CSV table of C-alpha atoms in Angstrom, one decimal:
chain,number,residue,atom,x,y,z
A,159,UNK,CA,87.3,-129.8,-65.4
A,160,UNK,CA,87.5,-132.8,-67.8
A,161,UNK,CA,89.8,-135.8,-67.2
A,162,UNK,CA,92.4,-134.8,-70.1
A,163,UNK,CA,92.5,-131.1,-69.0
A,164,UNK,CA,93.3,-132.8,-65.4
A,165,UNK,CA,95.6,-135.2,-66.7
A,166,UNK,CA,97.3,-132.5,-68.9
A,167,UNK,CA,97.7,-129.9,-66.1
A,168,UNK,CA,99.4,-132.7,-64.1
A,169,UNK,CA,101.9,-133.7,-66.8
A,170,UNK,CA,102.7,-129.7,-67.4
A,171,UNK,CA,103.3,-129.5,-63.3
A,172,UNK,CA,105.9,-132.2,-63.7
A,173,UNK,CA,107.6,-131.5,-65.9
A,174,UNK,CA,107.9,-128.2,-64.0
A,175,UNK,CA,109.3,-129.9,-61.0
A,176,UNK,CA,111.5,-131.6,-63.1
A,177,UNK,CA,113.2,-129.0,-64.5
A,178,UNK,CA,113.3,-127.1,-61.1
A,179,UNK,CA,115.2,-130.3,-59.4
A,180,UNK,CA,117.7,-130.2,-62.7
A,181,UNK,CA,118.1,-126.7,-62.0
A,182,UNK,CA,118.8,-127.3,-58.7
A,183,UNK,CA,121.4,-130.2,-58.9
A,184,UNK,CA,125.2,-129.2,-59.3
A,185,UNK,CA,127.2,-129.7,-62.4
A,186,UNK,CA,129.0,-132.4,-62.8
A,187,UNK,CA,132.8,-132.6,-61.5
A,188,UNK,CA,135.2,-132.5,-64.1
A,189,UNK,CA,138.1,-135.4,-62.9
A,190,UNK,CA,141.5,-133.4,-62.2
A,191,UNK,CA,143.9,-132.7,-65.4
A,192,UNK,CA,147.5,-133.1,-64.9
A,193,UNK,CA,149.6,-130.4,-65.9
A,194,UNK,CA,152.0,-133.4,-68.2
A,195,UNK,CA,150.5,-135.9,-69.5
A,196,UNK,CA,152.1,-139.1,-71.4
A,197,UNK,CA,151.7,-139.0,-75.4
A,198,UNK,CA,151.5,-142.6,-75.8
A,199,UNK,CA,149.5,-143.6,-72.8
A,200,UNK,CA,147.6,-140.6,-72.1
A,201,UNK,CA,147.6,-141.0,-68.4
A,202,UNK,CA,149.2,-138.2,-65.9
A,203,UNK,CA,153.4,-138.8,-66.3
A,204,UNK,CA,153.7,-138.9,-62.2
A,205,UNK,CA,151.8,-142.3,-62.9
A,206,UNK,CA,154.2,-143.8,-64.9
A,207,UNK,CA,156.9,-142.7,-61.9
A,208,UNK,CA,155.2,-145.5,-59.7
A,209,UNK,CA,157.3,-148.8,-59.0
A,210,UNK,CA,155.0,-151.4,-61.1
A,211,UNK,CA,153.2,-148.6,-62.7
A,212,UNK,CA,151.6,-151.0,-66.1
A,213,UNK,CA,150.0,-153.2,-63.2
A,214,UNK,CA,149.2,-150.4,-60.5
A,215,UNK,CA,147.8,-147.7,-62.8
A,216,UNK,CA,144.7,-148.9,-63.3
A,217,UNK,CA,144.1,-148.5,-59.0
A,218,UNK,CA,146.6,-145.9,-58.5
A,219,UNK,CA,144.4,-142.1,-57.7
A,220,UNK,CA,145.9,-139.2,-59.4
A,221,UNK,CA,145.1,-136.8,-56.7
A,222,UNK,CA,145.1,-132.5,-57.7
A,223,UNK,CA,144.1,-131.3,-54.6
A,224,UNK,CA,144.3,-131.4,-50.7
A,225,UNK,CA,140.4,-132.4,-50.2
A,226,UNK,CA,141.1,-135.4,-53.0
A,227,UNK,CA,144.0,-136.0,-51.1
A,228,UNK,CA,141.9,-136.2,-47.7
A,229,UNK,CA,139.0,-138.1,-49.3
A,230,UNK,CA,141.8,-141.1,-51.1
A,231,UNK,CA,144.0,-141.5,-47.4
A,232,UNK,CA,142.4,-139.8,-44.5
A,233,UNK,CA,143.3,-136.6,-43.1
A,234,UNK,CA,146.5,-137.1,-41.2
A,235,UNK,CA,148.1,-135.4,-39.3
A,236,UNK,CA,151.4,-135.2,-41.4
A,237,UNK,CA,149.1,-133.6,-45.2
A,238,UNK,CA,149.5,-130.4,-43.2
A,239,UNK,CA,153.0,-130.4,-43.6
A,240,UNK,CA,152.5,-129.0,-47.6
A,241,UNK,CA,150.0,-127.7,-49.5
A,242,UNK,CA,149.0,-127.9,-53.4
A,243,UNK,CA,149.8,-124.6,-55.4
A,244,UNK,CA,148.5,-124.6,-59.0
A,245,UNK,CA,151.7,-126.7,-59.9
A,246,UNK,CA,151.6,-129.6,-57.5
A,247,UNK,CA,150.2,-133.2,-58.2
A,248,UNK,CA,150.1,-136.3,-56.3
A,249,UNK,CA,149.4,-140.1,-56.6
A,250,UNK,CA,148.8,-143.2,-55.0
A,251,UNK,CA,148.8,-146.5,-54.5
A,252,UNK,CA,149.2,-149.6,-52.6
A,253,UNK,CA,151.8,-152.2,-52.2
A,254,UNK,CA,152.6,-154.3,-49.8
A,255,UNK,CA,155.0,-152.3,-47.9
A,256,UNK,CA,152.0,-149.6,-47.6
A,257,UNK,CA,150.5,-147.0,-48.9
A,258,UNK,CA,152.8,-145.2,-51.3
A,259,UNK,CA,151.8,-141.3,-52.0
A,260,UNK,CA,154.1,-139.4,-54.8
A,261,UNK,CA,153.5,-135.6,-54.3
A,262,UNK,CA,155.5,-133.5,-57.0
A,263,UNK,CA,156.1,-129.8,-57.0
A,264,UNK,CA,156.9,-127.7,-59.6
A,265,UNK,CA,159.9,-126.1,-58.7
A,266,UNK,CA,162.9,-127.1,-56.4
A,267,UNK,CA,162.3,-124.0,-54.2
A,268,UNK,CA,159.1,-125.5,-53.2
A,269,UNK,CA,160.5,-129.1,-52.8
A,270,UNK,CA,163.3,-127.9,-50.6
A,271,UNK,CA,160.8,-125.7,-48.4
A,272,UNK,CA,158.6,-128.8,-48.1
A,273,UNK,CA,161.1,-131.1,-47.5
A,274,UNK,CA,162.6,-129.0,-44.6
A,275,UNK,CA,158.8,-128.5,-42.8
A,276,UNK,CA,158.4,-132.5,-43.3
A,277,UNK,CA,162.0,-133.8,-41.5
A,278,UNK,CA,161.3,-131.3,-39.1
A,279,UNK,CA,157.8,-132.8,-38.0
A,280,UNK,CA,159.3,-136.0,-38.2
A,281,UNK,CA,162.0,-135.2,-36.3
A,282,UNK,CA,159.7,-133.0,-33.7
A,283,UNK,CA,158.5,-134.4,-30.4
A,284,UNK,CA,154.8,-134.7,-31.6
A,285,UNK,CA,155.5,-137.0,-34.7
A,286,UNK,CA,153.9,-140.3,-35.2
A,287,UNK,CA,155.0,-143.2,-36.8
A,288,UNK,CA,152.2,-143.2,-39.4
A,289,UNK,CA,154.6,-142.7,-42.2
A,290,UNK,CA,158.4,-143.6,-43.6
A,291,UNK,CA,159.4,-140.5,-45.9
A,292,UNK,CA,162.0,-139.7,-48.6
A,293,UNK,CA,162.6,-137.1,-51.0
A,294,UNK,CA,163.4,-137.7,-54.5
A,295,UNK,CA,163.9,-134.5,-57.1
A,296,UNK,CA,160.9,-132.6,-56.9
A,297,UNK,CA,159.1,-135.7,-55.6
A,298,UNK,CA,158.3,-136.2,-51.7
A,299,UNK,CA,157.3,-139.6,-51.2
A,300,UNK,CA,155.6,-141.2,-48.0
A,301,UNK,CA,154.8,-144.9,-47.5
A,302,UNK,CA,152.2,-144.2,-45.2
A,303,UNK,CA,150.3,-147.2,-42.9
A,304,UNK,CA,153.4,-149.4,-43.1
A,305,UNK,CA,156.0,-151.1,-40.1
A,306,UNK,CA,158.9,-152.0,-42.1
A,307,UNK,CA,161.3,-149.5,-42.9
A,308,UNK,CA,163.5,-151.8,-44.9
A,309,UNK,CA,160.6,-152.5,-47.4
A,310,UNK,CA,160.1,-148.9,-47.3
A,311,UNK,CA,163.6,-148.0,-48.5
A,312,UNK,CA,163.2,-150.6,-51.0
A,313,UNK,CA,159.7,-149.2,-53.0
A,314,UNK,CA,161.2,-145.8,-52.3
A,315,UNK,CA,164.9,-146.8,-54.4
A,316,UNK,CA,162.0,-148.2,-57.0
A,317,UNK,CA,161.1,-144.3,-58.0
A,318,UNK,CA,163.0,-143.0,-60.7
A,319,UNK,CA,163.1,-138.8,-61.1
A,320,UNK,CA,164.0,-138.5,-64.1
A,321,UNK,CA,163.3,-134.5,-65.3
A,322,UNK,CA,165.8,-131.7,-65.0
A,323,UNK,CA,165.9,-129.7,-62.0
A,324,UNK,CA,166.3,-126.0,-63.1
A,325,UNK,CA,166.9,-123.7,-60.3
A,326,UNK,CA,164.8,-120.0,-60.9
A,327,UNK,CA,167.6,-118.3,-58.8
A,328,UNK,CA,171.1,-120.0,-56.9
A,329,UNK,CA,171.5,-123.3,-57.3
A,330,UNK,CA,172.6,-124.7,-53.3
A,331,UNK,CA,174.5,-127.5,-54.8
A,332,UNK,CA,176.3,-125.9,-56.9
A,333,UNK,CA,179.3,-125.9,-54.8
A,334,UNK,CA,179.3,-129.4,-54.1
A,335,UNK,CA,179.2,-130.4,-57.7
A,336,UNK,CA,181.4,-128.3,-58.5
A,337,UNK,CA,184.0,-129.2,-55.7
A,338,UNK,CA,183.2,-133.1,-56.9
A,339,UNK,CA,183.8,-132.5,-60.3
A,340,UNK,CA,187.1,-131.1,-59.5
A,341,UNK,CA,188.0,-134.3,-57.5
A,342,UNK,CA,186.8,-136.3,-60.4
A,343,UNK,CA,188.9,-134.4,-62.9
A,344,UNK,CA,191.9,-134.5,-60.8
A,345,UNK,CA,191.7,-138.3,-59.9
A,346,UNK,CA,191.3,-138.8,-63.9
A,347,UNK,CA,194.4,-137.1,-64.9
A,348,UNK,CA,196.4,-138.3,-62.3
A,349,UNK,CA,195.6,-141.6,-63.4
A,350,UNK,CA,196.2,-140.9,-66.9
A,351,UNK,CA,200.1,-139.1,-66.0
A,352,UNK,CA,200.6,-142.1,-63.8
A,353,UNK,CA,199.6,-144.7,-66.5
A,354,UNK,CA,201.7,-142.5,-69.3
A,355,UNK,CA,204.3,-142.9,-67.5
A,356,UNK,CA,204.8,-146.6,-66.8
A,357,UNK,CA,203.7,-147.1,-70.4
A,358,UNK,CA,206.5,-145.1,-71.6
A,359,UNK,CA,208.7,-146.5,-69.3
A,360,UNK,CA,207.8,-149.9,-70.2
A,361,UNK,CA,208.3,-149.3,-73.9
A,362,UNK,CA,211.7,-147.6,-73.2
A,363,UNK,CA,212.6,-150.8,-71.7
A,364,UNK,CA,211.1,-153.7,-74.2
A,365,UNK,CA,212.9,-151.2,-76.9
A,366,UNK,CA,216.2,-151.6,-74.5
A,367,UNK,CA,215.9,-155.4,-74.3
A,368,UNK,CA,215.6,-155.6,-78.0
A,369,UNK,CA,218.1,-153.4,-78.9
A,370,UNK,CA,220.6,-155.2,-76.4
A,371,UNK,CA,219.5,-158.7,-77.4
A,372,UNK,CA,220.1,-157.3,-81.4
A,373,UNK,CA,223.8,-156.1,-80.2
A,374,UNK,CA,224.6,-159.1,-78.3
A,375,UNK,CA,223.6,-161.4,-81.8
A,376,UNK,CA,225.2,-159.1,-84.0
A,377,UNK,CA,228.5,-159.5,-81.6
A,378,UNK,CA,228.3,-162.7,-81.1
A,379,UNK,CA,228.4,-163.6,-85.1
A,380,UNK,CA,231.3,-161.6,-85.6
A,381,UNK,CA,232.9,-163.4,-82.3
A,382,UNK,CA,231.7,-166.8,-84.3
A,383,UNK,CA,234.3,-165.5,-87.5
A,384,UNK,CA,237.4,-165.3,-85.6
A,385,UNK,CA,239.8,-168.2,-85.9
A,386,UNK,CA,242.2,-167.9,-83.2
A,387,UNK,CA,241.1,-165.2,-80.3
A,388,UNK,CA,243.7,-162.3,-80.2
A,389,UNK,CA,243.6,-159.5,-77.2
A,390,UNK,CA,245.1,-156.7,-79.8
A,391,UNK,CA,241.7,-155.3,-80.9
A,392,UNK,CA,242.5,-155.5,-84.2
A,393,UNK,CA,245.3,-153.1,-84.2
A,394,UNK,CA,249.0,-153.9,-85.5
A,395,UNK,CA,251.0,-156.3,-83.7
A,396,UNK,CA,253.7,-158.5,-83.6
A,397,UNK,CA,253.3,-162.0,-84.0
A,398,UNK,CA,255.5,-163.3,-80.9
A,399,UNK,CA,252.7,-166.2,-79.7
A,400,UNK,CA,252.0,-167.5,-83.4
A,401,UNK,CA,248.4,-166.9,-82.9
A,402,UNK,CA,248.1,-164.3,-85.6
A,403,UNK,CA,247.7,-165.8,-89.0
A,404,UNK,CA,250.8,-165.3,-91.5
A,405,UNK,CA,249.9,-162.6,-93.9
A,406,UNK,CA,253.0,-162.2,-95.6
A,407,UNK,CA,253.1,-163.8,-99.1
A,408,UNK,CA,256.8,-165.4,-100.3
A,409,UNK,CA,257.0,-163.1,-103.3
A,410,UNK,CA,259.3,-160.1,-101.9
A,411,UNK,CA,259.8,-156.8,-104.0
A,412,UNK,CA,262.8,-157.0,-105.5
A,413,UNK,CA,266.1,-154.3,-104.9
């Protein structure tokens, strides 16, 4: 066997091998779609829900399912509390108050249900103290790794919800809003009768002290005109005091 048919049988054999380990090797992960995504940034909406998001979106994790979740923060003890359906997404960052994870699910069903397993393990005798939590909308939101509750509450009142929350059957607050609207309604008009009612007043008046203070210089001109003062009201009288000036001319009718 000559050099080049040696040298060509060994080129043939790797590129066999090579095409074996291609073969073998698994395709490429896809990174994790979000389900909205922002027109003008193109970056998963939840994102832009961060507190500082333009200077934390470049290290916050868009996280699509529970083993990204695990692999980003660990798997505590307190993930097992929820789960991601085909409609729930999550991010994270850090701050300096901790480790803030959004998780958002797609209905208020399953955001109520979660939020109800979540205070319970909080509130159970096994909990730990690895995490502060709040719910916001459809949002549950953990500062996870931090000692300062205060700070907490403060990154937490930095998230703003701001889609409608549609409920697929009965609507649990609907009560509530209704009975606050009510209150609302009632406080406004009985502001609005009370304040009707001292403006009318007040007008009634001012037109009182105007028409009064009209009659009272309309009386006191024609007070102003009389010579002498006479008590008779201007009615016929005889002229026993002198005070009534003498109307009767010298010129008598004749017989």
């Amino acid at each position: 066997m000559t050099k080049s048919l040696r040298f060509t049988l060994k080129i043939f054999f790797v590129l066999i091998a090579v095409s074996f380990n291609l073969s073998a090797q698994e395709p490429e992960k896809t990174p994790p779609v979000s389900i909205e995504l922002s027109d003008k940034e193109g970056i998963p909406v939840i994102i832009k829900h961060l507190p500082d998001w333009e200077n934390k979106q470049k290290e916050a994790t868009f996280i699509k399912t529970k083993e990204r979740l695990h692999e980003t923060l660990g798997a505590r003890q307190i993930f097992q509390t929820f789960e991601f359906a085909d409609d729930t997404e999550a991010v994270t960052a850090n701050y300096s108050a901790g480790k803030l994870l959004i998780v958002e699910f797609g209905t208020p069903q399953s955001a109520s249900e979660t939020d109800k397993v979540i205070k319970q393990y909080l509130t159970g005798p096994n909990r730990s103290s690895e995490a502060f939590y709040k719910r916001i909308g459809n949002y549950s939101a953990f500062v996870l790794d931090g000692n300062d509750e205060a700070a907490a509450n403060a990154l937490f009142e930095q998230i703003k919800y701001e889609k409608v929350v549609r409920w697929l059957d009965y609507d649990p607050f609907a009560e509530s809003r209704a009975e606050r609207a009510f209150i609302l309604e009632t406080k406004g008009l009985f502001i609005g009768t009370v304040v009707a009612i001292l403006t009318i007043l007040l007008f009634a008046i001012a037109i009182g002290i105007v028409a009064g203070l009209i009659f009272f210089q309309y009386r006191q001109k024609r007070r102003s005109q009389y010579t002498v003062f006479s008590d008779g009201g201007g009615l016929t009288r005889l002229n026993l005091d002198d005070l009534t000036p003498e109307t009767i001319t010298t010129t008598l009718l004749n017989d």
